[in-house]
Structure formats: structure tokens, C-alpha cells
Coordinates of N, CA and C in Angstrom, one line a residue:
M1 N -95.3 -20.8 64.1 CA -94.6 -20.2 62.8 C -93.4 -19.4 63.4
S2 N -92.3 -19.8 62.7 CA -91.0 -19.1 63.2 C -91.1 -17.7 62.7
I3 N -90.2 -16.8 63.3 CA -90.1 -15.4 62.9 C -89.8 -15.3 61.4
S4 N -88.8 -16.1 61.0 CA -88.3 -16.0 59.6 C -89.5 -16.4 58.7
E5 N -90.3 -17.4 59.0 CA -91.5 -17.8 58.2 C -92.5 -16.6 58.2
R6 N -92.6 -16.0 59.3 CA -93.6 -14.9 59.4 C -93.1 -13.8 58.5
L7 N -91.8 -13.4 58.6 CA -91.2 -12.4 57.7 C -91.6 -12.6 56.2
K8 N -91.2 -13.9 55.9 CA -91.4 -14.3 54.5 C -92.9 -14.2 54.1
A9 N -93.9 -14.6 55.0 CA -95.3 -14.6 54.7 C -95.7 -13.2 54.5
R10 N -95.1 -12.3 55.2 CA -95.5 -10.8 55.1 C -94.7 -10.1 54.0
G11 N -93.8 -10.8 53.4 CA -93.2 -10.1 52.3 C -92.1 -9.2 52.8
I12 N -91.5 -9.4 54.0 CA -90.6 -8.6 54.6 C -89.2 -9.2 54.4
E13 N -88.3 -8.4 53.8 CA -86.9 -8.9 53.6 C -86.0 -8.0 54.4
L14 N -85.2 -8.5 55.2 CA -84.3 -7.8 56.1 C -83.1 -7.3 55.3
P15 N -82.7 -6.1 55.6 CA -81.5 -5.5 54.9 C -80.2 -6.2 55.5
R16 N -79.1 -6.0 54.8 CA -77.8 -6.4 55.3 C -77.5 -5.6 56.6
P17 N -77.1 -6.1 57.7 CA -76.8 -5.3 58.8 C -75.7 -4.2 58.5
A18 N -76.0 -3.0 58.9 CA -75.1 -1.8 58.6 C -73.9 -1.9 59.6
A19 N -72.8 -1.6 59.1 CA -71.6 -1.5 59.8 C -71.6 -0.3 60.8
P20 N -71.1 -0.2 61.9 CA -71.0 1.0 62.8 C -70.4 2.1 62.0
V21 N -70.8 3.3 62.3 CA -70.2 4.5 61.7 C -69.2 5.1 62.7
A22 N -69.0 4.6 63.9 CA -68.1 5.2 64.9 C -67.6 4.0 65.8
S23 N -67.2 4.3 67.0 CA -66.6 3.3 67.8 C -67.7 2.8 68.9
Y24 N -68.4 1.8 68.3 CA -69.4 1.1 69.2 C -69.8 -0.2 68.7
Q25 N -70.6 -1.0 69.4 CA -71.1 -2.3 68.9 C -72.5 -2.1 68.4
P26 N -72.9 -2.7 67.3 CA -74.3 -2.6 66.9 C -75.3 -3.1 67.9
V27 N -74.8 -4.3 68.6 CA -75.7 -5.0 69.6 C -74.8 -5.4 70.6
V28 N -75.3 -5.2 71.9 CA -74.5 -5.8 73.0 C -75.6 -6.6 73.8
I29 N -75.3 -7.9 74.1 CA -76.1 -8.8 74.8 C -75.5 -9.0 76.1
H30 N -76.3 -8.8 77.1 CA -75.9 -8.9 78.5 C -77.1 -9.2 79.4
G31 N -77.0 -10.3 80.3 CA -78.0 -10.6 81.2 C -79.4 -10.8 80.6
G32 N -79.5 -11.4 79.5 CA -80.7 -11.7 78.9 C -81.3 -10.6 78.1
M33 N -80.5 -9.6 77.9 CA -81.1 -8.4 77.2 C -80.2 -8.1 76.0
A34 N -80.8 -7.7 74.9 CA -79.9 -7.1 73.8 C -80.2 -5.6 73.7
Y35 N -79.1 -4.9 73.6 CA -79.2 -3.4 73.6 C -78.8 -3.1 72.2
V36 N -79.6 -2.6 71.3 CA -79.4 -2.3 69.9 C -79.0 -0.8 69.7
S37 N -77.9 -0.6 69.3 CA -77.5 0.8 69.1 C -78.5 1.5 68.1
G38 N -78.4 2.8 68.1 CA -79.3 3.6 67.2 C -79.0 3.2 65.7
Q39 N -80.1 2.9 65.0 CA -80.1 2.5 63.7 C -80.6 3.6 62.8
L40 N -80.0 3.8 61.6 CA -80.3 4.8 60.7 C -81.2 4.1 59.4
P41 N -82.0 5.0 58.8 CA -82.9 4.6 57.9 C -82.3 4.4 56.3
F42 N -82.1 3.2 56.0 CA -81.7 3.0 54.5 C -82.8 2.4 53.7
L43 N -83.1 3.0 52.7 CA -84.2 2.5 51.7 C -83.6 2.4 50.4
N44 N -83.7 1.2 49.9 CA -83.0 0.8 48.5 C -81.5 1.1 48.6
G45 N -80.9 0.9 49.7 CA -79.4 1.2 49.9 C -79.0 2.6 50.1
E46 N -80.0 3.5 50.1 CA -79.7 5.0 50.3 C -80.2 5.5 51.7
L47 N -79.3 6.2 52.3 CA -79.7 6.8 53.6 C -80.8 7.9 53.4
V48 N -81.9 7.8 54.3 CA -83.0 8.8 54.2 C -82.5 10.0 55.0
T49 N -82.2 11.1 54.4 CA -81.7 12.3 55.0 C -82.7 13.4 55.0
G50 N -82.5 14.5 55.9 CA -83.4 15.6 55.8 C -84.1 15.8 57.1
R51 N -85.0 16.8 57.1 CA -85.7 17.2 58.3 C -87.2 17.2 58.2
L52 N -87.9 16.5 59.2 CA -89.3 16.5 59.2 C -89.8 18.0 59.5
G53 N -90.7 18.3 58.8 CA -91.3 19.7 59.0 C -90.6 20.7 58.0
D54 N -89.6 20.2 57.3 CA -89.0 21.1 56.3 C -88.9 20.3 55.0
D55 N -87.9 19.5 54.7 CA -87.9 18.8 53.4 C -88.2 17.3 53.3
V56 N -88.7 16.8 54.5 CA -89.2 15.5 54.6 C -90.6 15.5 55.1
G57 N -91.6 14.8 54.4 CA -92.9 14.8 54.8 C -93.2 13.6 55.7
L58 N -94.4 13.7 56.4 CA -94.7 12.7 57.4 C -94.7 11.3 56.8
D59 N -95.2 11.0 55.7 CA -95.2 9.6 55.2 C -93.8 9.2 54.9
R60 N -92.9 10.0 54.4 CA -91.5 9.6 54.2 C -90.9 9.3 55.5
G61 N -91.2 10.2 56.6 CA -90.6 10.0 57.9 C -91.1 8.5 58.5
V62 N -92.3 8.2 58.3 CA -92.9 7.0 58.8 C -92.1 5.7 58.1
E63 N -92.0 5.9 56.8 CA -91.2 4.9 56.0 C -89.7 4.8 56.5
A64 N -89.1 6.0 56.8 CA -87.7 6.0 57.3 C -87.7 5.2 58.7
A65 N -88.7 5.5 59.6 CA -88.6 4.9 60.9 C -88.9 3.4 60.7
R66 N -89.6 2.9 59.8 CA -89.8 1.6 59.5 C -88.5 0.9 59.0
A67 N -87.7 1.6 58.2 CA -86.5 1.2 57.7 C -85.6 1.0 58.9
C68 N -85.6 1.9 59.8 CA -84.8 1.8 61.1 C -85.1 0.5 61.8
G69 N -86.4 0.2 61.9 CA -87.0 -1.0 62.6 C -86.3 -2.2 61.8
L70 N -86.4 -2.2 60.5 CA -85.9 -3.4 59.7 C -84.4 -3.5 60.1
M71 N -83.8 -2.5 60.2 CA -82.2 -2.5 60.6 C -82.0 -3.1 61.9
I72 N -82.9 -2.8 62.8 CA -82.8 -3.3 64.1 C -83.0 -4.8 64.1
L73 N -84.0 -5.3 63.4 CA -84.2 -6.7 63.2 C -83.0 -7.3 62.5
A74 N -82.5 -6.8 61.5 CA -81.3 -7.2 60.9 C -80.0 -7.4 61.8
Q75 N -79.9 -6.4 62.6 CA -78.8 -6.4 63.6 C -79.1 -7.5 64.7
L76 N -80.3 -7.6 65.1 CA -80.6 -8.7 66.2 C -80.4 -10.1 65.6
E77 N -80.8 -10.2 64.3 CA -80.7 -11.6 63.7 C -79.2 -12.0 63.5
A78 N -78.3 -10.9 63.2 CA -76.9 -11.2 63.0 C -76.3 -11.5 64.4
A79 N -76.8 -10.8 65.5 CA -76.1 -11.1 66.8 C -76.6 -12.2 67.5
L80 N -77.9 -12.6 67.2 CA -78.6 -13.7 67.9 C -78.6 -15.1 67.2
G81 N -78.4 -15.0 65.8 CA -78.4 -16.2 65.0 C -79.9 -16.5 64.6
S82 N -80.9 -16.0 65.3 CA -82.3 -16.3 65.0 C -83.2 -15.3 65.7
L83 N -84.1 -14.7 65.1 CA -85.0 -13.8 65.7 C -86.0 -14.5 66.7
D84 N -86.0 -15.9 66.5 CA -86.8 -16.7 67.4 C -86.4 -16.6 68.9
R85 N -85.2 -16.1 69.1 CA -84.7 -15.8 70.5 C -85.3 -14.6 71.2
V86 N -86.0 -13.8 70.4 CA -86.6 -12.6 70.9 C -87.7 -13.1 71.9
E87 N -87.6 -12.7 73.2 CA -88.7 -13.0 74.1 C -89.7 -11.9 74.2
R88 N -89.3 -10.6 74.1 CA -90.0 -9.5 74.1 C -89.3 -8.2 73.7
V89 N -89.8 -7.3 72.9 CA -89.4 -6.0 72.6 C -89.8 -5.1 73.9
I90 N -88.8 -4.7 74.5 CA -89.0 -4.0 75.7 C -89.3 -2.5 75.4
K91 N -88.3 -1.8 74.7 CA -88.4 -0.4 74.5 C -87.7 -0.1 73.2
L92 N -88.4 0.9 72.5 CA -87.9 1.6 71.3 C -87.6 3.1 71.7
G93 N -86.4 3.6 71.3 CA -86.2 5.0 71.4 C -86.1 5.6 70.0
G94 N -87.0 6.5 69.8 CA -87.1 7.2 68.5 C -86.6 8.6 68.4
F95 N -85.7 9.0 67.5 CA -85.2 10.3 67.4 C -85.5 10.8 66.0
V96 N -86.2 12.0 66.0 CA -86.6 12.6 64.7 C -86.0 13.8 64.4
N97 N -85.2 13.9 63.3 CA -84.7 15.2 62.9 C -85.8 16.1 62.5
S98 N -86.1 17.1 63.2 CA -87.3 17.9 63.0 C -87.2 19.4 63.4
T99 N -87.9 20.1 62.7 CA -87.9 21.5 63.0 C -88.6 21.8 64.3
A100 N -88.4 23.0 64.8 CA -89.0 23.3 66.2 C -90.5 23.2 66.3
D101 N -91.2 23.5 65.1 CA -92.6 23.5 65.2 C -93.2 22.2 64.7
F102 N -92.5 21.1 64.4 CA -92.9 19.8 64.1 C -93.3 19.1 65.4
T103 N -94.5 18.6 65.4 CA -94.9 17.9 66.7 C -95.4 16.5 66.4
D104 N -95.1 15.9 65.3 CA -95.7 14.6 65.0 C -94.6 13.5 65.1
Q105 N -93.7 13.7 66.0 CA -92.7 12.6 66.2 C -93.3 11.3 66.6
P106 N -94.3 11.2 67.5 CA -94.9 9.9 67.8 C -95.5 9.2 66.5
K107 N -96.1 9.9 65.5 CA -96.6 9.4 64.4 C -95.5 8.8 63.5
V108 N -94.3 9.6 63.4 CA -93.2 9.2 62.6 C -92.7 7.8 63.2
V109 N -92.3 7.8 64.5 CA -91.8 6.6 65.1 C -92.7 5.3 65.1
N110 N -94.1 5.6 64.8 CA -95.0 4.5 64.6 C -94.5 3.5 63.5
G111 N -93.7 4.1 62.5 CA -93.3 3.4 61.5 C -92.4 2.1 62.0
A112 N -91.7 2.3 63.1 CA -90.8 1.2 63.7 C -91.7 0.4 64.7
S113 N -92.5 1.0 65.4 CA -93.4 0.5 66.4 C -94.3 -0.7 65.8
D114 N -95.0 -0.2 64.7 CA -96.0 -1.0 64.0 C -95.3 -2.2 63.4
L115 N -94.1 -2.1 62.9 CA -93.3 -3.1 62.3 C -93.0 -4.2 63.5
M116 N -92.7 -3.9 64.7 CA -92.5 -4.8 65.8 C -93.7 -5.6 66.1
F117 N -94.9 -4.9 66.1 CA -96.2 -5.5 66.3 C -96.4 -6.6 65.2
D118 N -96.2 -6.1 64.0 CA -96.4 -7.0 62.8 C -95.6 -8.3 62.9
V119 N -94.3 -8.1 63.2 CA -93.4 -9.2 63.3 C -93.5 -10.1 64.5
F120 N -93.7 -9.5 65.6 CA -93.7 -10.2 66.9 C -95.0 -10.4 67.6
D121 N -96.0 -9.9 67.0 CA -97.4 -9.9 67.7 C -97.2 -9.3 69.1
E122 N -97.9 -9.9 70.1 CA -98.0 -9.3 71.5 C -96.6 -9.0 72.1
I123 N -95.6 -9.9 71.9 CA -94.2 -9.7 72.3 C -93.6 -8.5 71.9
G124 N -94.2 -8.0 70.7 CA -93.6 -6.7 70.0 C -94.1 -5.5 70.6
R125 N -95.1 -5.6 71.5 CA -95.6 -4.3 72.1 C -94.6 -3.9 73.1
H126 N -94.2 -2.6 73.0 CA -93.1 -2.1 73.9 C -93.5 -0.7 74.4
S127 N -92.6 -0.3 75.3 CA -92.6 1.2 75.8 C -91.8 1.9 74.8
R128 N -91.8 3.2 74.7 CA -91.2 4.0 73.7 C -91.0 5.4 74.1
S129 N -90.1 6.0 73.5 CA -89.8 7.5 73.4 C -89.8 7.9 72.0
A130 N -90.3 9.1 71.7 CA -90.2 9.6 70.4 C -90.0 11.2 70.6
V131 N -88.7 11.6 70.3 CA -88.3 12.9 70.5 C -87.9 13.7 69.2
G132 N -88.0 15.0 69.3 CA -87.5 15.7 68.1 C -86.1 16.2 68.4
V133 N -85.2 16.2 67.5 CA -83.8 16.7 67.7 C -83.4 17.5 66.5
P134 N -82.5 18.4 66.7 CA -82.2 19.4 65.6 C -81.2 18.7 64.5
V135 N -80.5 17.7 64.9 CA -79.7 17.0 63.9 C -79.3 15.5 64.2
L136 N -79.2 14.6 63.3 CA -78.8 13.3 63.6 C -77.5 12.9 62.8
P137 N -76.8 11.9 63.1 CA -75.6 11.5 62.4 C -75.9 11.3 60.9
L138 N -75.0 11.8 60.2 CA -75.0 11.8 58.7 C -76.2 12.5 58.1
G139 N -76.8 13.4 58.8 CA -78.0 14.0 58.4 C -79.2 13.2 58.2
A140 N -79.2 12.0 58.9 CA -80.4 11.1 58.8 C -81.6 11.8 59.3
A141 N -82.9 11.4 58.7 CA -84.1 11.9 59.1 C -84.6 11.4 60.5
V142 N -84.3 10.0 60.7 CA -84.7 9.4 61.9 C -83.6 8.4 62.3
E143 N -83.7 8.2 63.7 CA -82.7 7.1 64.2 C -83.6 6.4 65.2
V144 N -83.5 5.0 65.3 CA -84.2 4.3 66.3 C -83.3 3.3 67.1
D145 N -83.4 3.2 68.4 CA -82.6 2.2 69.1 C -83.6 1.3 69.9
A146 N -83.1 0.2 70.4 CA -83.9 -0.8 71.0 C -83.4 -1.5 72.2
I147 N -84.3 -1.9 73.1 CA -83.9 -2.9 74.2 C -84.8 -4.0 74.0
V148 N -84.2 -5.2 74.0 CA -85.0 -6.5 73.7 C -84.6 -7.5 74.7
A149 N -85.6 -8.3 75.2 CA -85.3 -9.4 76.1 C -85.1 -10.6 75.1
V150 N -84.0 -11.4 75.4 CA -83.7 -12.5 74.5 C -83.5 -13.8 75.5
S151 N -83.7 -14.9 74.8 CA -83.4 -16.1 75.5 C -82.0 -16.5 75.3
E152 N -81.5 -17.5 76.2 CA -80.2 -18.0 76.0 C -80.1 -18.8 74.7
G153 N -78.9 -18.6 73.9 CA -78.6 -19.3 72.7 C -78.0 -20.6 72.8

């Protein structure tokens, strides 16, 4: 089953890839690797903003991280032409806009990690970081980047 068939079977629709908000490329492919710039969480076309431990709850944070994961997939599909070129998700980096006493960053970033497992099965299992930060671009609640091994196109 192709990845696009798997997405369809799971009822997952990828968003339109977001344009960069500054001077960078959304995806750089080099040496069999795709480096995906940090992606922000858009739900129903709206950026999820706020701070975990303050005005954003854990469930909303998980949902926001999943939205970042969907945007990573959309950016990869746009850059690669097909998600079937993904050989392995190597690493996700998760950044959670959170208060000093919020310590559930790993639970938040599971939203993106679990999506990668759902979409790619075993090749979606990856290493990861999940860190709390005092602020993110545009006031986003979460940002996730990725390193992915890809086949030649």
C-alpha cells in the first residue's frame, strides 16, 4: 500500500504546504537526507498560539504537535513528489512554548511522533528531542522539525 493510500485509508488529509515566514527553505535535500525546517501548527487554517501550562491545555498541545507533523508531511510531499520516497524518519525536534513549571513537553510532541508511526509504521520510529522554550515564532504553541532519509527520485 502506498503512503497516499495509507493516508486516505486513515482519513488523513495533508494541508497545503505553508510558505516560509523568513529567509529559509522549507526542505533541503542533500546526500539522501531531507532536512525539514521547523513547522508551525495550523488547525482549520488558523495558527495555534499560546503557552502550555498557561492558556493552552495538554490535549490542545498534542493536537498542535500533530498539526506540525501533518505540515512536515505536506512539505516532504511537495519537495519529494511522493511520500513513498521516505526511507526512514530519523529524528524529530519538538519545541513547546511553555511555562517554567510545565514538564510534559514529551507528551505534547507525541502528537507528531505518533503520526509518523501511524503513517510510516516501523520506518516512522525515530529519535527525538522535546524541549520547552519561552517563545516561538508568531506566538505558536509548538514547532517541530525533522530529518528524514529519502530515496533518489
